[in-house]
Coordinates of C-alpha atoms in Angstrom, one line a residue:
X238 CA 158.8 49.6 19.7
X239 CA 158.6 46.2 21.3
X240 CA 158.0 42.9 19.6
X241 CA 156.4 40.5 22.1
X242 CA 157.4 37.4 20.2
X243 CA 161.1 38.1 19.4
X244 CA 162.4 36.6 22.5
X245 CA 164.4 33.9 20.7
X246 CA 162.1 31.1 21.8
X247 CA 163.0 27.9 20.1
X248 CA 159.4 26.5 20.1
X249 CA 158.3 25.2 16.7
X250 CA 155.8 27.6 15.2
X251 CA 155.4 25.9 11.9
X252 CA 155.4 22.1 12.0
X253 CA 152.8 21.1 14.5
X254 CA 150.0 19.1 12.8
X255 CA 147.5 20.3 15.4
X256 CA 148.4 23.9 14.8
X257 CA 148.2 23.5 11.0
X258 CA 144.7 21.9 11.4
X259 CA 143.5 24.8 13.5
X260 CA 145.2 27.3 11.2
X261 CA 142.9 26.4 8.4
X262 CA 140.3 28.8 9.8
X263 CA 142.6 31.7 9.0
X264 CA 144.6 30.3 6.2
X265 CA 142.0 28.6 4.1
X266 CA 142.3 25.2 2.5
X267 CA 145.1 24.6 -0.1
X268 CA 142.6 24.1 -2.9
X269 CA 141.0 27.6 -2.7
X270 CA 139.8 29.1 -5.9
X271 CA 141.6 32.1 -7.5
X272 CA 140.6 35.4 -5.9
X273 CA 140.3 38.6 -7.8
X274 CA 143.3 40.0 -9.5
X275 CA 145.0 36.6 -9.9
X276 CA 146.8 37.0 -6.7
X277 CA 145.6 34.3 -4.3
X278 CA 145.8 31.0 -6.1
X279 CA 145.4 27.3 -5.4
X280 CA 148.3 25.5 -3.8
X281 CA 150.7 24.0 -6.3
X282 CA 152.7 21.4 -4.4
X283 CA 154.8 20.5 -7.4
X284 CA 156.4 24.0 -7.6
X285 CA 159.8 24.1 -5.9
X286 CA 161.3 27.3 -4.3
X287 CA 163.4 29.4 -6.6
X288 CA 167.0 30.3 -5.9
X289 CA 167.5 33.3 -3.7
X290 CA 169.7 35.0 -6.4
X291 CA 167.5 34.4 -9.5
X292 CA 166.5 37.1 -12.0
X293 CA 168.4 40.3 -12.6
X294 CA 168.5 43.8 -11.2
X295 CA 166.1 46.1 -13.1
X296 CA 164.0 43.3 -14.2
X297 CA 160.2 43.2 -13.8
X298 CA 158.6 42.1 -10.5
X299 CA 155.2 41.6 -9.2
X300 CA 153.9 42.9 -5.8
X301 CA 150.9 41.3 -4.0
X302 CA 149.1 44.0 -2.1
X303 CA 146.3 44.1 0.5
X304 CA 146.1 47.9 0.2
X305 CA 142.6 47.7 -1.2
X306 CA 141.0 50.7 0.4
X307 CA 141.1 53.6 -2.2
X308 CA 143.3 56.0 -0.2
X309 CA 145.8 53.3 0.8
X310 CA 145.8 51.9 -2.8
X311 CA 146.7 55.3 -4.1
X312 CA 149.5 55.8 -1.6
X313 CA 151.0 52.4 -2.4
X314 CA 150.8 53.0 -6.2
X315 CA 152.8 56.2 -5.6
X316 CA 155.4 54.3 -3.7
X317 CA 155.8 51.7 -6.4
X318 CA 156.1 54.4 -9.1
X319 CA 158.9 56.0 -7.1
X320 CA 160.5 52.5 -6.7
X321 CA 160.4 51.9 -10.4
X322 CA 162.0 55.3 -11.1
X323 CA 164.8 54.4 -8.6
X324 CA 165.5 50.8 -9.5
X325 CA 164.3 50.7 -13.2
X326 CA 162.2 47.6 -12.3
X327 CA 158.7 47.5 -13.7
X328 CA 156.4 46.7 -10.8
X329 CA 153.0 45.0 -11.5
X330 CA 150.7 45.4 -8.5
X331 CA 148.1 42.7 -7.8
X332 CA 145.6 44.0 -5.3
X333 CA 143.2 41.9 -3.3
X334 CA 140.7 43.1 -0.7
X335 CA 142.3 43.2 2.7
X336 CA 140.4 40.4 4.4
X337 CA 140.6 38.0 1.5
X338 CA 144.4 38.5 1.4
X339 CA 144.7 37.6 5.1
X340 CA 142.4 34.7 5.0
X341 CA 144.1 33.1 2.0
X342 CA 147.7 34.0 2.7
X343 CA 149.0 30.4 3.3
X344 CA 147.6 28.9 0.1
X345 CA 148.8 32.0 -1.7
X346 CA 152.4 31.6 -0.5
X347 CA 152.4 27.9 -1.1
X348 CA 151.1 28.3 -4.6
X349 CA 152.4 30.8 -7.2
X350 CA 152.9 34.0 -5.2
X351 CA 154.1 37.4 -6.3
X352 CA 157.7 38.3 -5.8
X353 CA 157.0 40.7 -2.9
X354 CA 153.9 41.0 -0.7
X355 CA 152.5 43.4 1.9
X356 CA 152.4 42.0 5.4
X357 CA 152.7 42.7 9.1
X358 CA 155.5 42.8 11.7
X359 CA 155.4 40.6 14.8
X360 CA 154.4 37.0 15.1
X361 CA 152.5 37.0 11.8
X362 CA 155.8 37.7 10.0
X363 CA 157.7 35.2 12.2
X364 CA 155.1 32.5 11.6
X365 CA 155.4 32.5 7.8
X366 CA 159.2 32.9 7.9
X367 CA 159.3 29.8 10.2
X368 CA 157.1 28.0 7.7
X369 CA 159.8 28.6 5.0
X370 CA 157.4 30.6 2.9
X371 CA 159.5 33.8 2.9
X372 CA 163.2 34.5 2.1
X373 CA 165.6 36.1 4.6
X374 CA 166.6 39.7 3.9
X375 CA 169.8 40.0 5.8
X376 CA 171.6 41.3 2.8
X377 CA 169.0 43.9 2.3
X378 CA 169.3 44.9 6.0
X379 CA 173.1 45.2 5.6
X380 CA 172.3 48.1 3.3
X381 CA 169.2 49.7 5.0
X382 CA 170.0 48.9 8.7
X383 CA 171.4 52.4 9.4
X384 CA 168.0 53.9 8.4
X385 CA 166.2 52.2 11.3
X386 CA 166.5 52.0 15.0
X387 CA 167.0 48.7 16.9
X388 CA 163.3 48.4 17.7
X389 CA 162.3 48.4 14.0
X390 CA 165.0 45.8 13.3
X391 CA 163.7 43.7 16.1
X392 CA 160.2 43.8 14.6
X393 CA 161.7 42.6 11.3
X394 CA 163.6 39.6 12.7
X395 CA 162.4 36.0 12.6
X396 CA 162.6 33.5 15.4
X397 CA 165.8 32.2 13.8
X398 CA 167.6 35.6 14.1
X399 CA 167.4 36.5 10.4
X400 CA 165.5 39.5 9.0
X401 CA 162.5 38.8 6.8
X402 CA 160.6 42.1 6.8
X403 CA 161.2 45.7 5.6
X404 CA 159.0 48.1 7.6
X405 CA 157.3 51.1 6.1
X406 CA 155.1 52.7 8.8
X407 CA 153.1 52.3 12.0
X408 CA 150.0 53.9 13.5
X409 CA 148.3 54.1 16.9
X410 CA 145.0 52.6 18.0
X411 CA 143.3 55.5 19.8
X412 CA 139.9 57.0 20.5
X413 CA 138.9 59.3 17.6
X414 CA 136.4 62.2 17.9
X415 CA 135.4 65.3 16.1
X416 CA 136.7 68.5 17.7
X417 CA 133.8 70.6 16.6
X418 CA 131.3 68.0 18.0
X419 CA 133.0 68.0 21.4
X420 CA 133.2 71.8 21.5
X421 CA 129.5 72.2 20.5
X422 CA 128.4 69.7 23.2
X423 CA 130.9 70.8 25.9
X424 CA 132.5 67.4 26.1
X425 CA 135.8 67.0 27.8
X426 CA 138.5 64.5 26.8
X427 CA 138.4 61.7 29.5
X428 CA 141.7 60.4 31.0
X429 CA 140.2 57.9 33.5
X430 CA 137.8 55.0 33.2
X431 CA 135.2 56.7 35.3
X432 CA 135.4 59.8 33.2
X433 CA 135.1 57.7 30.0
X434 CA 132.0 56.0 31.2
X435 CA 130.5 59.3 32.4
X436 CA 131.1 60.8 29.0
X437 CA 129.5 57.8 27.3
X438 CA 126.4 58.2 29.6
X439 CA 126.2 61.9 28.8
X440 CA 126.4 61.2 25.0
X441 CA 123.7 58.6 25.2
X442 CA 121.4 61.0 27.0
X443 CA 122.1 63.6 24.3
X444 CA 120.8 61.1 21.7
X445 CA 124.3 60.4 20.3
X446 CA 125.8 56.9 19.9
X447 CA 128.7 57.2 22.3
X448 CA 131.1 54.7 20.6
X449 CA 130.9 53.8 16.9
X450 CA 131.7 50.1 16.7
X451 CA 131.8 47.4 14.1
X452 CA 133.1 43.8 14.0
X453 CA 131.7 42.1 11.0
X454 CA 135.3 41.6 9.7
X455 CA 136.2 40.0 13.0
X456 CA 139.5 41.7 13.7
X457 CA 138.4 45.3 14.8
X458 CA 137.2 44.2 18.2
X459 CA 140.5 42.5 19.0
X460 CA 141.9 46.0 19.5
X461 CA 139.4 46.7 22.2
X462 CA 140.4 43.5 24.0
X463 CA 144.1 44.5 23.6
X464 CA 143.8 48.0 25.1
X465 CA 141.6 46.9 28.0
X466 CA 144.1 44.1 28.8
X467 CA 147.1 46.4 28.7
X468 CA 145.3 49.1 30.7
X469 CA 144.2 46.6 33.4
X470 CA 146.9 44.0 33.5
X471 CA 149.9 45.7 31.8
X472 CA 151.9 45.0 28.8
X473 CA 153.9 42.1 30.1
X474 CA 150.8 40.2 31.1
X475 CA 149.3 40.9 27.7
X476 CA 152.5 39.7 25.9
X477 CA 152.5 36.5 28.0
X478 CA 148.8 35.9 27.3
X479 CA 149.4 36.2 23.6
X480 CA 152.0 33.4 23.9
X481 CA 149.8 31.3 26.2
X482 CA 152.2 31.7 29.1
X483 CA 149.1 32.8 31.0
X484 CA 145.9 30.7 30.7
X485 CA 142.8 32.3 29.2
X486 CA 140.8 31.3 32.2
X487 CA 142.9 33.6 34.4
X488 CA 141.1 36.1 36.6
X489 CA 142.9 38.9 34.7
X490 CA 141.1 37.9 31.5
X491 CA 137.8 37.8 33.3
X492 CA 138.4 41.4 34.5
X493 CA 139.0 42.5 30.9
X494 CA 135.7 41.1 29.8
X495 CA 133.9 42.5 32.9
X496 CA 135.2 46.0 32.1
X497 CA 134.2 45.6 28.4
X498 CA 130.7 44.6 29.5
X499 CA 130.5 47.9 31.4
X500 CA 130.8 50.0 28.2
X501 CA 129.2 47.6 25.7
X502 CA 125.8 49.2 26.2
X503 CA 127.4 52.5 25.0
X504 CA 128.9 50.8 21.9
X505 CA 127.0 50.9 18.6
X506 CA 124.6 47.9 18.6
X507 CA 124.6 45.3 15.8
X508 CA 128.4 45.4 15.6
X509 CA 128.7 41.8 14.4
X510 CA 126.8 42.7 11.2
X511 CA 128.6 46.0 10.5
X512 CA 131.9 46.7 8.7
X513 CA 134.2 49.2 10.3
X514 CA 134.0 51.6 7.3
X515 CA 130.3 52.1 8.1
X516 CA 131.1 52.7 11.7
X517 CA 133.6 55.4 10.7
X518 CA 131.0 57.1 8.6
X519 CA 128.8 57.2 11.7
X520 CA 131.6 59.1 13.5
X521 CA 132.3 61.4 10.6
X522 CA 128.6 62.3 10.3
X523 CA 128.6 63.1 14.1
X524 CA 125.9 60.5 14.8
X525 CA 128.5 58.9 17.0
X526 CA 130.8 60.7 19.5
X527 CA 133.8 58.5 19.6
X528 CA 135.4 55.5 17.8
X529 CA 138.3 53.4 19.1
X530 CA 140.3 52.1 16.1
X531 CA 143.6 52.7 14.3
X532 CA 144.3 56.0 12.6
X533 CA 145.2 53.8 9.6
X534 CA 141.5 53.1 9.3
X535 CA 139.6 56.1 10.6
X536 CA 141.7 58.9 9.3
X537 CA 142.0 57.2 5.9
X538 CA 138.2 57.2 5.7
X539 CA 138.1 60.9 6.5
X540 CA 140.8 61.8 3.9
X541 CA 138.3 62.3 1.1
X542 CA 137.0 65.5 2.8
X543 CA 139.8 67.8 4.0
X544 CA 137.4 69.8 6.2
X545 CA 136.4 66.7 8.1
X546 CA 139.9 65.4 8.4
X547 CA 141.0 68.8 9.9
X548 CA 138.2 68.4 12.4
X549 CA 139.3 64.9 13.4
X550 CA 141.3 64.4 16.6
X551 CA 142.0 61.6 19.0
X552 CA 143.0 60.8 22.6
X553 CA 144.8 57.8 24.0
X554 CA 142.5 55.3 25.7
X555 CA 141.8 56.3 29.3
X556 CA 143.7 54.8 32.3
X557 CA 142.0 52.1 34.3
X558 CA 144.7 50.7 36.6
X559 CA 146.9 53.5 37.9
X560 CA 149.9 51.2 38.0
X561 CA 150.0 51.2 34.2
X562 CA 148.2 54.4 33.4
X563 CA 148.3 55.1 29.7
X564 CA 151.8 53.6 29.2
X565 CA 150.9 51.1 26.4
X566 CA 149.0 50.9 23.2
X567 CA 148.7 48.9 20.0
X568 CA 150.8 50.6 17.3
X569 CA 151.0 48.0 14.4
X570 CA 153.9 48.1 11.9
X571 CA 153.2 47.3 8.3
X572 CA 155.7 46.5 5.6
X573 CA 156.9 44.0 3.0
X574 CA 158.3 40.5 2.6
X575 CA 159.9 38.5 -0.1
X576 CA 158.2 35.3 -1.2
X577 CA 160.2 32.1 -1.1
X578 CA 159.1 31.3 -4.6
X579 CA 159.8 34.8 -6.0
X580 CA 160.8 34.7 -9.7
X581 CA 163.1 37.7 -9.6
X582 CA 164.7 38.1 -6.1
X583 CA 167.5 40.2 -7.4
X584 CA 165.2 43.0 -8.6
X585 CA 162.8 42.5 -5.7
X586 CA 165.6 43.0 -3.2
X587 CA 166.7 46.1 -5.0
X588 CA 163.1 47.4 -4.6
X589 CA 163.1 46.6 -0.9
X590 CA 166.5 48.4 -0.5
X591 CA 164.8 51.5 -2.0
X592 CA 161.7 51.1 0.1
X593 CA 163.9 50.9 3.3
X594 CA 165.0 54.5 2.9
X595 CA 163.8 57.7 4.4
X596 CA 163.2 59.1 0.9
X597 CA 160.9 56.2 0.0
X598 CA 158.9 56.6 3.3
X599 CA 158.6 60.4 2.6
X600 CA 157.3 59.7 -0.9
X601 CA 154.7 57.3 0.5
X602 CA 153.7 59.7 3.2
X603 CA 153.0 62.5 0.8
X604 CA 149.9 60.6 -0.2
X605 CA 149.3 58.7 3.1
X606 CA 147.8 61.1 5.6
X607 CA 147.1 58.7 8.5
X608 CA 150.3 56.6 9.1
X609 CA 153.8 57.6 10.4
X610 CA 157.1 56.6 9.0
X611 CA 159.7 54.5 10.9
X612 CA 163.0 55.6 9.3
X613 CA 165.3 57.5 11.7
X614 CA 165.5 61.2 11.2
X615 CA 162.6 61.1 8.8
X616 CA 161.5 64.6 7.7
X617 CA 158.0 64.6 6.3
X618 CA 156.7 68.2 5.9
X619 CA 153.4 66.9 4.7
X620 CA 152.5 65.4 8.1
X621 CA 149.1 66.7 9.3
X622 CA 147.9 67.1 12.9
X623 CA 146.9 63.5 13.3
X624 CA 150.3 62.2 12.1
X625 CA 152.2 64.6 14.2
X626 CA 150.2 63.7 17.3
X627 CA 150.6 60.0 16.4
X628 CA 154.4 60.3 16.5
X629 CA 154.2 62.0 19.9
X630 CA 151.8 59.6 21.5
X631 CA 153.6 56.4 20.3
X632 CA 156.9 57.9 21.6
X633 CA 155.4 58.3 25.0
X634 CA 154.7 54.5 25.3
X635 CA 156.9 52.3 27.4
X636 CA 156.0 49.4 25.1
X637 CA 153.6 48.9 22.2
X638 CA 151.7 45.8 21.0
X639 CA 151.4 44.8 17.3
X640 CA 147.7 43.8 17.7
X641 CA 146.3 40.4 18.7
X642 CA 146.2 38.9 15.3
X643 CA 149.9 39.7 14.9
X644 CA 151.2 39.0 18.4
X645 CA 149.4 35.7 18.9
X646 CA 149.5 32.5 16.9
X647 CA 147.3 33.1 13.8
X648 CA 145.1 30.2 14.8
X649 CA 144.6 31.7 18.3
X650 CA 143.7 35.1 16.9
X651 CA 141.1 33.4 14.7
X652 CA 139.7 31.5 17.7
X653 CA 139.4 34.8 19.6
X654 CA 137.6 36.5 16.7
X655 CA 134.7 34.0 17.2
X656 CA 134.9 34.2 21.0
X657 CA 134.7 37.9 21.1
X658 CA 131.9 38.1 18.6
X659 CA 130.0 35.7 20.9
X660 CA 130.8 38.0 23.9
X661 CA 129.4 41.0 22.0
X662 CA 126.2 39.0 21.5
X663 CA 126.0 38.0 25.1
X664 CA 128.3 39.7 27.7
X665 CA 126.7 38.0 30.7
X666 CA 128.9 36.7 33.5
X667 CA 128.0 33.1 32.8
X668 CA 128.8 33.5 29.1
X669 CA 132.2 35.1 29.8
X670 CA 133.1 32.1 31.9
X671 CA 132.1 29.7 29.1
X672 CA 134.0 31.8 26.5
X673 CA 137.2 31.8 28.6
X674 CA 137.0 28.0 29.0
X675 CA 136.6 27.7 25.2
X676 CA 139.6 30.0 24.6
X677 CA 141.8 28.0 27.0
X678 CA 140.8 24.7 25.4
X679 CA 141.7 26.0 21.9
X680 CA 144.9 27.6 23.1
X681 CA 146.0 24.3 24.6
X682 CA 145.5 22.6 21.3
X683 CA 147.1 25.4 19.3
X684 CA 150.2 26.0 21.4
X685 CA 150.9 22.3 22.3

């Protein structure tokens, strides 16, 4: 896998006053009230970071978790139970709904955080490591490094060259559909843009919503921008755009929005007021024909009904520019970090050493039926058809993105959430031009 922001760039990602001001949109103000579960608390500036060797092995630790959906929550609980059995550390899990966790992460880490917390690889890991809000895990990687390939280690490495992250799994962003629905209607899996649009047109004429779609949470539509950008302009262009090495007013970005506008009439209307879980239910009930999103979301929603999960299938997003074909996709990596203010780093690191093993991943994946593990040589007999296909399709990619809200500066990702929602509301050519100018203006402030 490829990390688009691990180039060793020396630019300051954590001290720019302008960036901090813009980041408030994603991070929340320091005085935010406590969120459910006692996890996300108000900032306590008087609290100093604890020593990196405090606590004792086998002692109790706390784990801040954004695994709030029922299926993911169950899988994570199973992993922590296994970690407790292996390390003798009692683990208290503090779960907060996924969006609240992300929106309040800075005030949480600056306040009284848990020892360990769930997070994401890529720039979002690097950003908070550079802020001094996480502890390096080089000593953990000395013990688990042989369990992972170089790509996984690269995704776990901060801009300073130290490791701050222990990966657990990744998953592809693909086009989901129900096999029985396609068979009953005689639909064929499209491999080109023209075939994709023709299929959408056919589904609409059949009285079916061609593409289930939701963006009330803001982040789901970022994936559609990502895949169109990689299909049209290639991975390198996408990576440079995420780092603002290419302006948002560039013609390549215009082309992305123009292509999106071509299929927007086939996407479920009212997306800005719908959560993705409801869109997935539309697909599962066969009211919609397709849905582009991560298996981590769609398959997890299907998991409550085995018959429906067995009917679920996917294909990689169709090719648009033959130069790049279907060579790239988003395949985000999730894992864990150690808080700078952890109360028991010794026990927490022992837990991470366990989590960074193939045995731990296999334990997690016995319950998780939508992600795929990253440990080398991992044997998971419980993999279903979706997981097996995910491994194959990710392996075919020449490079993968980590998703816009992980590959770009967090403040820029937040800016693009608003811009894309405005595009969904008005995909006209004139509005696209205005939105690109707005994106570029904000990017100049954020990346200055």
